[in-house]
Amino acid sequence: MSAALTRPPEAFTYTSAMADVFISYSRRDSELMRSLHDRITADGRDVWVDWEDIPHTADWLEEIRGAIEAADTFVFILSPDSLASETCGVELAHALDCSKRIVPVVVREVDAAEVPEPLRKLNWLFFRDGSEFENSYRALVGAIETDLDWVRAHTRLLVRACEWRDSNRDRSFLLTGSDLDDSERLLAGAYDHSPPPTELHVDYVTASRAEETRRQRGQLRGFYLVSLLYGLIQTSISYFVAFDEISEEGLVALSPLWVLGLVFGLFGLTLGRDSLRRSVIATACAGVLLYLFFLAVFPAL
């Protein structure tokens, strides 16, 4: 990631609303920027533009970074001035780091050798004079709308991943439940789509699954320990408190109360640490064996 857009996590405040399009431009190309802004917004889409020529402060950089992360499409107005602009270079670098859909829009002729390689290999749209505007604008809309569901999901997940990253990877920002399942399915099908997910996307979903597994293991461990404790208490009551008051047949009838509790707890702590289903199956098998024992073997003893 570009160092120019790096900020301390403790200073993070997410300020940028989600937008359909972020426009990066040189001030010399403001006329085309305004034309595109007005036309795109007239079509009902949200556009993020840095309108003010303000100093490059930490707050400004934070706003730019958040806006790029929260936009579905990054439109780069390509001209000799935008290629020479440090600000445009910083914005482009961050869009590339975020694996954004980037659409280069040529307003004035440029030397292709001076264009950054990631930008050079993309399809350019040409807005060099008024006669090209309508055809080029239709092509721009087509680029914005291509695989739009994927692009929006990519953006939503990136925004949440950035919030997690910029909060020092606070676990409270991680995905859970259906959000996590949907995100895993999204990444599993990512090879069919463009732009690809970033490393941050993958890290975020992986960390979310690890935390979900850790949390579920903790819940299951507590469940198994309660079952084990219940079985031990029932055993103690049956054999040390009420043994003389209960007949042999009564002990046999009551044995499932403590045997199955012990079996479930022990199997859970050893075999079912990650799966309640596995523990239930093991306990059911033990219950069947216990029933067969009392039915066929115990009377012969």
PDB file of N, CA, C and O in Angstrom, residues 67-95:
ATOM      1  N   ALA A  67     -12.810   7.043   0.763  1.00  0.00           N
ATOM      2  CA  ALA A  67     -13.693   7.183  -0.397  1.00  0.00           C
ATOM      3  C   ALA A  67     -13.347   6.169  -1.488  1.00  0.00           C
ATOM      4  O   ALA A  67     -14.235   5.600  -2.127  1.00  0.00           O
ATOM      5  N   ILE A  68     -12.059   5.950  -1.704  1.00  0.00           N
ATOM      6  CA  ILE A  68     -11.642   4.959  -2.709  1.00  0.00           C
ATOM      7  C   ILE A  68     -12.067   3.566  -2.279  1.00  0.00           C
ATOM      8  O   ILE A  68     -12.597   2.778  -3.079  1.00  0.00           O
ATOM      9  N   GLU A  69     -11.864   3.240  -1.014  1.00  0.00           N
ATOM     10  CA  GLU A  69     -12.231   1.917  -0.513  1.00  0.00           C
ATOM     11  C   GLU A  69     -13.729   1.664  -0.633  1.00  0.00           C
ATOM     12  O   GLU A  69     -14.166   0.533  -0.869  1.00  0.00           O
ATOM     13  N   ALA A  70     -14.527   2.723  -0.472  1.00  0.00           N
ATOM     14  CA  ALA A  70     -15.981   2.570  -0.450  1.00  0.00           C
ATOM     15  C   ALA A  70     -16.629   2.739  -1.812  1.00  0.00           C
ATOM     16  O   ALA A  70     -17.846   2.635  -1.929  1.00  0.00           O
ATOM     17  N   ALA A  71     -15.851   3.007  -2.862  1.00  0.00           N
ATOM     18  CA  ALA A  71     -16.409   3.187  -4.209  1.00  0.00           C
ATOM     19  C   ALA A  71     -16.355   1.883  -4.988  1.00  0.00           C
ATOM     20  O   ALA A  71     -15.414   1.100  -4.851  1.00  0.00           O
ATOM     21  N   ASP A  72     -17.354   1.660  -5.824  1.00  0.00           N
ATOM     22  CA  ASP A  72     -17.383   0.443  -6.642  1.00  0.00           C
ATOM     23  C   ASP A  72     -16.436   0.542  -7.838  1.00  0.00           C
ATOM     24  O   ASP A  72     -15.800  -0.443  -8.206  1.00  0.00           O
ATOM     25  N   THR A  73     -16.360   1.714  -8.464  1.00  0.00           N
ATOM     26  CA  THR A  73     -15.538   1.904  -9.664  1.00  0.00           C
ATOM     27  C   THR A  73     -14.653   3.134  -9.498  1.00  0.00           C
ATOM     28  O   THR A  73     -15.108   4.169  -8.998  1.00  0.00           O
ATOM     29  N   PHE A  74     -13.407   3.008  -9.922  1.00  0.00           N
ATOM     30  CA  PHE A  74     -12.432   4.102  -9.858  1.00  0.00           C
ATOM     31  C   PHE A  74     -12.184   4.591 -11.285  1.00  0.00           C
ATOM     32  O   PHE A  74     -11.620   3.867 -12.108  1.00  0.00           O
ATOM     33  N   VAL A  75     -12.655   5.802 -11.586  1.00  0.00           N
ATOM     34  CA  VAL A  75     -12.456   6.397 -12.905  1.00  0.00           C
ATOM     35  C   VAL A  75     -11.246   7.325 -12.835  1.00  0.00           C
ATOM     36  O   VAL A  75     -11.212   8.258 -12.031  1.00  0.00           O
ATOM     37  N   PHE A  76     -10.266   7.050 -13.682  1.00  0.00           N
ATOM     38  CA  PHE A  76      -9.039   7.855 -13.707  1.00  0.00           C
ATOM     39  C   PHE A  76      -9.025   8.660 -14.995  1.00  0.00           C
ATOM     40  O   PHE A  76      -8.947   8.100 -16.094  1.00  0.00           O
ATOM     41  N   ILE A  77      -9.126   9.999 -14.876  1.00  0.00           N
ATOM     42  CA  ILE A  77      -9.066  10.873 -16.050  1.00  0.00           C
ATOM     43  C   ILE A  77      -7.603  11.008 -16.454  1.00  0.00           C
ATOM     44  O   ILE A  77      -6.795  11.609 -15.748  1.00  0.00           O
ATOM     45  N   LEU A  78      -7.290  10.428 -17.589  1.00  0.00           N
ATOM     46  CA  LEU A  78      -5.904  10.270 -18.025  1.00  0.00           C
ATOM     47  C   LEU A  78      -5.481  11.435 -18.922  1.00  0.00           C
ATOM     48  O   LEU A  78      -6.089  11.702 -19.961  1.00  0.00           O
ATOM     49  N   SER A  79      -4.426  12.122 -18.499  1.00  0.00           N
ATOM     50  CA  SER A  79      -3.881  13.252 -19.254  1.00  0.00           C
ATOM     51  C   SER A  79      -2.430  13.435 -18.829  1.00  0.00           C
ATOM     52  O   SER A  79      -1.995  12.853 -17.815  1.00  0.00           O
ATOM     53  N   PRO A  80      -1.668  14.226 -19.540  1.00  0.00           N
ATOM     54  CA  PRO A  80      -0.281  14.486 -19.095  1.00  0.00           C
ATOM     55  C   PRO A  80      -0.240  15.053 -17.686  1.00  0.00           C
ATOM     56  O   PRO A  80       0.672  14.739 -16.911  1.00  0.00           O
ATOM     57  N   ASP A  81      -1.234  15.878 -17.326  1.00  0.00           N
ATOM     58  CA  ASP A  81      -1.234  16.486 -15.995  1.00  0.00           C
ATOM     59  C   ASP A  81      -1.570  15.483 -14.900  1.00  0.00           C
ATOM     60  O   ASP A  81      -0.993  15.525 -13.808  1.00  0.00           O
ATOM     61  N   SER A  82      -2.508  14.576 -15.150  1.00  0.00           N
ATOM     62  CA  SER A  82      -2.833  13.574 -14.123  1.00  0.00           C
ATOM     63  C   SER A  82      -1.669  12.608 -13.927  1.00  0.00           C
ATOM     64  O   SER A  82      -1.414  12.149 -12.806  1.00  0.00           O
ATOM     65  N   LEU A  83      -0.940  12.298 -15.013  1.00  0.00           N
ATOM     66  CA  LEU A  83       0.235  11.433 -14.874  1.00  0.00           C
ATOM     67  C   LEU A  83       1.340  12.111 -14.072  1.00  0.00           C
ATOM     68  O   LEU A  83       2.105  11.453 -13.368  1.00  0.00           O
ATOM     69  N   ALA A  84       1.411  13.442 -14.167  1.00  0.00           N
ATOM     70  CA  ALA A  84       2.435  14.186 -13.437  1.00  0.00           C
ATOM     71  C   ALA A  84       2.006  14.529 -12.020  1.00  0.00           C
ATOM     72  O   ALA A  84       2.840  14.948 -11.200  1.00  0.00           O
ATOM     73  N   SER A  85       0.727  14.345 -11.703  1.00  0.00           N
ATOM     74  CA  SER A  85       0.195  14.746 -10.396  1.00  0.00           C
ATOM     75  C   SER A  85       0.528  13.727  -9.312  1.00  0.00           C
ATOM     76  O   SER A  85       0.212  12.541  -9.439  1.00  0.00           O
ATOM     77  N   GLU A  86       1.142  14.191  -8.253  1.00  0.00           N
ATOM     78  CA  GLU A  86       1.441  13.308  -7.122  1.00  0.00           C
ATOM     79  C   GLU A  86       0.155  12.794  -6.494  1.00  0.00           C
ATOM     80  O   GLU A  86       0.043  11.614  -6.115  1.00  0.00           O
ATOM     81  N   THR A  87      -0.835  13.670  -6.378  1.00  0.00           N
ATOM     82  CA  THR A  87      -2.106  13.276  -5.775  1.00  0.00           C
ATOM     83  C   THR A  87      -2.793  12.179  -6.577  1.00  0.00           C
ATOM     84  O   THR A  87      -3.257  11.174  -6.024  1.00  0.00           O
ATOM     85  N   CYS A  88      -2.844  12.353  -7.893  1.00  0.00           N
ATOM     86  CA  CYS A  88      -3.469  11.331  -8.744  1.00  0.00           C
ATOM     87  C   CYS A  88      -2.708  10.012  -8.641  1.00  0.00           C
ATOM     88  O   CYS A  88      -3.307   8.932  -8.642  1.00  0.00           O
ATOM     89  N   GLY A  89      -1.384  10.102  -8.545  1.00  0.00           N
ATOM     90  CA  GLY A  89      -0.582   8.892  -8.389  1.00  0.00           C
ATOM     91  C   GLY A  89      -0.879   8.166  -7.100  1.00  0.00           C
ATOM     92  O   GLY A  89      -0.966   6.930  -7.061  1.00  0.00           O
ATOM     93  N   VAL A  90      -1.064   8.935  -6.025  1.00  0.00           N
ATOM     94  CA  VAL A  90      -1.395   8.344  -4.727  1.00  0.00           C
ATOM     95  C   VAL A  90      -2.768   7.673  -4.788  1.00  0.00           C
ATOM     96  O   VAL A  90      -2.968   6.554  -4.298  1.00  0.00           O
ATOM     97  N   GLU A  91      -3.732   8.342  -5.406  1.00  0.00           N
ATOM     98  CA  GLU A  91      -5.079   7.779  -5.518  1.00  0.00           C
ATOM     99  C   GLU A  91      -5.079   6.507  -6.366  1.00  0.00           C
ATOM    100  O   GLU A  91      -5.723   5.506  -5.994  1.00  0.00           O
ATOM    101  N   LEU A  92      -4.362   6.543  -7.469  1.00  0.00           N
ATOM    102  CA  LEU A  92      -4.292   5.355  -8.331  1.00  0.00           C
ATOM    103  C   LEU A  92      -3.634   4.191  -7.610  1.00  0.00           C
ATOM    104  O   LEU A  92      -4.100   3.044  -7.691  1.00  0.00           O
ATOM    105  N   ALA A  93      -2.568   4.470  -6.875  1.00  0.00           N
ATOM    106  CA  ALA A  93      -1.872   3.400  -6.145  1.00  0.00           C
ATOM    107  C   ALA A  93      -2.789   2.754  -5.113  1.00  0.00           C
ATOM    108  O   ALA A  93      -2.803   1.523  -4.956  1.00  0.00           O
ATOM    109  N   HIS A  94      -3.587   3.568  -4.442  1.00  0.00           N
ATOM    110  CA  HIS A  94      -4.482   2.996  -3.436  1.00  0.00           C
ATOM    111  C   HIS A  94      -5.614   2.200  -4.088  1.00  0.00           C
ATOM    112  O   HIS A  94      -6.016   1.153  -3.568  1.00  0.00           O
ATOM    113  N   ALA A  95      -6.113   2.685  -5.224  1.00  0.00           N
ATOM    114  CA  ALA A  95      -7.143   1.932  -5.944  1.00  0.00           C
ATOM    115  C   ALA A  95      -6.606   0.573  -6.390  1.00  0.00           C
ATOM    116  O   ALA A  95      -7.313  -0.444  -6.327  1.00  0.00           O
TER     117      ALA A  95
END
